[in-house]
JSON list of C-alpha atoms in Angstrom, two decimals:
[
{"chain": "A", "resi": 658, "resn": "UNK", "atom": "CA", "xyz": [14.74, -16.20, -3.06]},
{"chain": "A", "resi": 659, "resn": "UNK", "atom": "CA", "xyz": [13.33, -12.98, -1.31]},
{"chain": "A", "resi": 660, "resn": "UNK", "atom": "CA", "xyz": [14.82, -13.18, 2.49]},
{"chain": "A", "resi": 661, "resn": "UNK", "atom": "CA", "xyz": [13.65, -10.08, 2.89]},
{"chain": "A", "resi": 662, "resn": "UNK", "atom": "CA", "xyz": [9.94, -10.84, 3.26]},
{"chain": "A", "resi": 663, "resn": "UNK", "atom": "CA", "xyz": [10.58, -11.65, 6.75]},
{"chain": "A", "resi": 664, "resn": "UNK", "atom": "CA", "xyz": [10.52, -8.15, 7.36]},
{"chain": "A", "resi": 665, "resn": "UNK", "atom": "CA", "xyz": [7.07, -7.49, 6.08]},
{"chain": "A", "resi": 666, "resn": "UNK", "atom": "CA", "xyz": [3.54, -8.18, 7.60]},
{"chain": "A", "resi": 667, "resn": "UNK", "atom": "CA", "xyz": [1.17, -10.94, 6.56]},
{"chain": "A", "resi": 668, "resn": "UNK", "atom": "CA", "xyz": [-0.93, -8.99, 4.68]},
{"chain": "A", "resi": 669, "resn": "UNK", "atom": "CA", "xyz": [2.31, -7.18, 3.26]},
{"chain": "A", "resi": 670, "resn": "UNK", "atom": "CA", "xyz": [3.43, -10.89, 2.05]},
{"chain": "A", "resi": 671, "resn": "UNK", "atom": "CA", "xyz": [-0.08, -11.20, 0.29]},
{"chain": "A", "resi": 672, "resn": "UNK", "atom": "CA", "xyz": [0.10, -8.26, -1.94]},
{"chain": "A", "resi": 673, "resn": "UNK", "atom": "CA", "xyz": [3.84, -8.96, -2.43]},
{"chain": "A", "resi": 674, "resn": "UNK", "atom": "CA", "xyz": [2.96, -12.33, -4.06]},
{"chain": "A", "resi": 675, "resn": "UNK", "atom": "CA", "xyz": [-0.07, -10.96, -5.94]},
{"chain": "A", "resi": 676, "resn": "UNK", "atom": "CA", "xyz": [2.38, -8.40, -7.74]},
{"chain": "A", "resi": 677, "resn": "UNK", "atom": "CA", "xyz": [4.87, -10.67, -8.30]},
{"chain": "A", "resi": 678, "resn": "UNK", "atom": "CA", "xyz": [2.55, -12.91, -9.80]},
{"chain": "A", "resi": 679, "resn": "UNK", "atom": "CA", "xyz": [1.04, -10.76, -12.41]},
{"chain": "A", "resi": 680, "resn": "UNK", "atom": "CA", "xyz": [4.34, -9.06, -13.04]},
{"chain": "A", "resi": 681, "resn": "UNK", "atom": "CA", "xyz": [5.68, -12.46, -13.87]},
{"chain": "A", "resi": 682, "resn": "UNK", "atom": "CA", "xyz": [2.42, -13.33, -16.64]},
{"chain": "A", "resi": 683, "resn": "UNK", "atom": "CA", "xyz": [3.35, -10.16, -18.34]},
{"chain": "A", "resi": 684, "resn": "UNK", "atom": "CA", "xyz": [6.79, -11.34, -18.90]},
{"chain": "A", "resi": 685, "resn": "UNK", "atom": "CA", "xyz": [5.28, -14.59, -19.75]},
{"chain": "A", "resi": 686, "resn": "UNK", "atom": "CA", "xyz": [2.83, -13.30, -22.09]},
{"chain": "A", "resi": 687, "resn": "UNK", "atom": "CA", "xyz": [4.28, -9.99, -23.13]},
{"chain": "A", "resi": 688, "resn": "UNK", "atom": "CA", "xyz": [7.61, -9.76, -22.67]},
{"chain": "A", "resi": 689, "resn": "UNK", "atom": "CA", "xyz": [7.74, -7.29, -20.61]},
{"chain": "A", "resi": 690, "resn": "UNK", "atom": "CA", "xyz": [10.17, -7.39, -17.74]},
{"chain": "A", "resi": 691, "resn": "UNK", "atom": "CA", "xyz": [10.72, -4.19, -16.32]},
{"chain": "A", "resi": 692, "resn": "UNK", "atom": "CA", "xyz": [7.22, -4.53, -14.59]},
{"chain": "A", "resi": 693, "resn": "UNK", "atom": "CA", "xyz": [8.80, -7.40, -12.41]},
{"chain": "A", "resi": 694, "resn": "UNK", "atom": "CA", "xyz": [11.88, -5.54, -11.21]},
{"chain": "A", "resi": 695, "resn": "UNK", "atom": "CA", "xyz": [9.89, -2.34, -10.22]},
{"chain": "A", "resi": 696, "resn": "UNK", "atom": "CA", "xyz": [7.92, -5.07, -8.25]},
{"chain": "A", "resi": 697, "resn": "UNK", "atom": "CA", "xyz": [10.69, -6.61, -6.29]},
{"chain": "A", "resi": 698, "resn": "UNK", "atom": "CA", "xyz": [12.76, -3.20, -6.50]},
{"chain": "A", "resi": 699, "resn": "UNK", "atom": "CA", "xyz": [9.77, -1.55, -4.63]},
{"chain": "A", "resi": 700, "resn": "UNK", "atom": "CA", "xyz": [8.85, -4.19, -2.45]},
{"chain": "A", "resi": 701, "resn": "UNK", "atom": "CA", "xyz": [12.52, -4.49, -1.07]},
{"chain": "A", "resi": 702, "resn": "UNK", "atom": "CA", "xyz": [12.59, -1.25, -0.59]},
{"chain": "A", "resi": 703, "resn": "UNK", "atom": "CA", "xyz": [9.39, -1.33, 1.60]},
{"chain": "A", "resi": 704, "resn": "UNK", "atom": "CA", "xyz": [11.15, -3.89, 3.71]},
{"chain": "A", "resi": 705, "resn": "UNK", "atom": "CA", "xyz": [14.07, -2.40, 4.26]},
{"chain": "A", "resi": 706, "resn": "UNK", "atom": "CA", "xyz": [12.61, 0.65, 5.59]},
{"chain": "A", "resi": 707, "resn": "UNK", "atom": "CA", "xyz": [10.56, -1.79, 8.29]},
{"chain": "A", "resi": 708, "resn": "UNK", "atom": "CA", "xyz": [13.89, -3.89, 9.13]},
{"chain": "A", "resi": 709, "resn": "UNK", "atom": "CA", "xyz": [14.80, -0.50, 10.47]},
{"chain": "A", "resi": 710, "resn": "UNK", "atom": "CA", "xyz": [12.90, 0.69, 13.62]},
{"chain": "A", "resi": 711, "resn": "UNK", "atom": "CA", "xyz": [14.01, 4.02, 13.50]},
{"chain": "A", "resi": 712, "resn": "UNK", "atom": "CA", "xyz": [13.87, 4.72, 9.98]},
{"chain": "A", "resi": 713, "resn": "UNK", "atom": "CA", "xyz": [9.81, 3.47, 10.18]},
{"chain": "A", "resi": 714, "resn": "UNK", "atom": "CA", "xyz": [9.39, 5.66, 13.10]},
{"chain": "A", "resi": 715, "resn": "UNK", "atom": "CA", "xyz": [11.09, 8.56, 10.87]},
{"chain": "A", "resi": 716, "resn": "UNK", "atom": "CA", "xyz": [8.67, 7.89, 7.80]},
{"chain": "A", "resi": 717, "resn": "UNK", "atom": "CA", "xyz": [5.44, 7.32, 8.96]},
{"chain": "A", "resi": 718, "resn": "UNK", "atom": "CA", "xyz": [5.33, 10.22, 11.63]},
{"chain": "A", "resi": 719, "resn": "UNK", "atom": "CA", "xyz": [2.60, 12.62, 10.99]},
{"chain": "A", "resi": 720, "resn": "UNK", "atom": "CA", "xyz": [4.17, 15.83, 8.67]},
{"chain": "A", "resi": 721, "resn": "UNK", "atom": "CA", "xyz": [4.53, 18.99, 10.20]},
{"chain": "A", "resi": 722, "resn": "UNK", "atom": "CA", "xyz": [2.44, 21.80, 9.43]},
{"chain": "A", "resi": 723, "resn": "UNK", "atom": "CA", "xyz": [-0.95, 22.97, 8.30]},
{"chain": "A", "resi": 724, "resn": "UNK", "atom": "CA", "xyz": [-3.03, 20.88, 6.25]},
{"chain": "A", "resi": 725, "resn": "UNK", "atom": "CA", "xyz": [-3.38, 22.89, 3.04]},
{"chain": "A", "resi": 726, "resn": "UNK", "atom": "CA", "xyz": [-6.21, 21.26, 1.39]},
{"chain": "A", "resi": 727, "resn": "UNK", "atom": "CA", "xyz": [-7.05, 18.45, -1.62]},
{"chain": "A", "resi": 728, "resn": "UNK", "atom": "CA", "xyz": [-4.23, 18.67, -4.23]},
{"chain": "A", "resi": 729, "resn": "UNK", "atom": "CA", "xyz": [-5.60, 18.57, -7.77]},
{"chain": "A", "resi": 730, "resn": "UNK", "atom": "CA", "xyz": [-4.13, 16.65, -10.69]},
{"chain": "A", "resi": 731, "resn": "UNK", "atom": "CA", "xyz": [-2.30, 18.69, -12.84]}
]
């Protein structure tokens, strides 16, 4: 149902599962579904960016610039 698992880590897999899980009791229990598309809409997302090398590479490079301290909550 999710091919695109194959394209995340073990661990990645694990907390994948976990989400979709308790996304799926609070449709279940509350129906409440737009908790279990953000799930699979963010975890696809996350996979797509590793099925592509140089898209990774891209987005997990260290940012430019000075560090410019803790940012508060507004």
């Amino acid at each position: 149902m999710f091919p695109w698992v194959r394209h995340l880590s073990a661990e990645e897999v694990r907390e994948f599962v976990v989400d979709l899980v308790e996304a799926t009791r609070d449709v279940v229990e509350l129906d409440v579904h737009a908790n279990l598309h953000r799930v699979t809409a963010e975890w696809r997302a996350t996979a797509r960016i590793l099925a592509d090398p140089e898209l990774t590479a891209e987005l997990t490079r260290p940012l430019p610039g000075d560090d410019h301290g803790e940012v508060v909550a507004p």
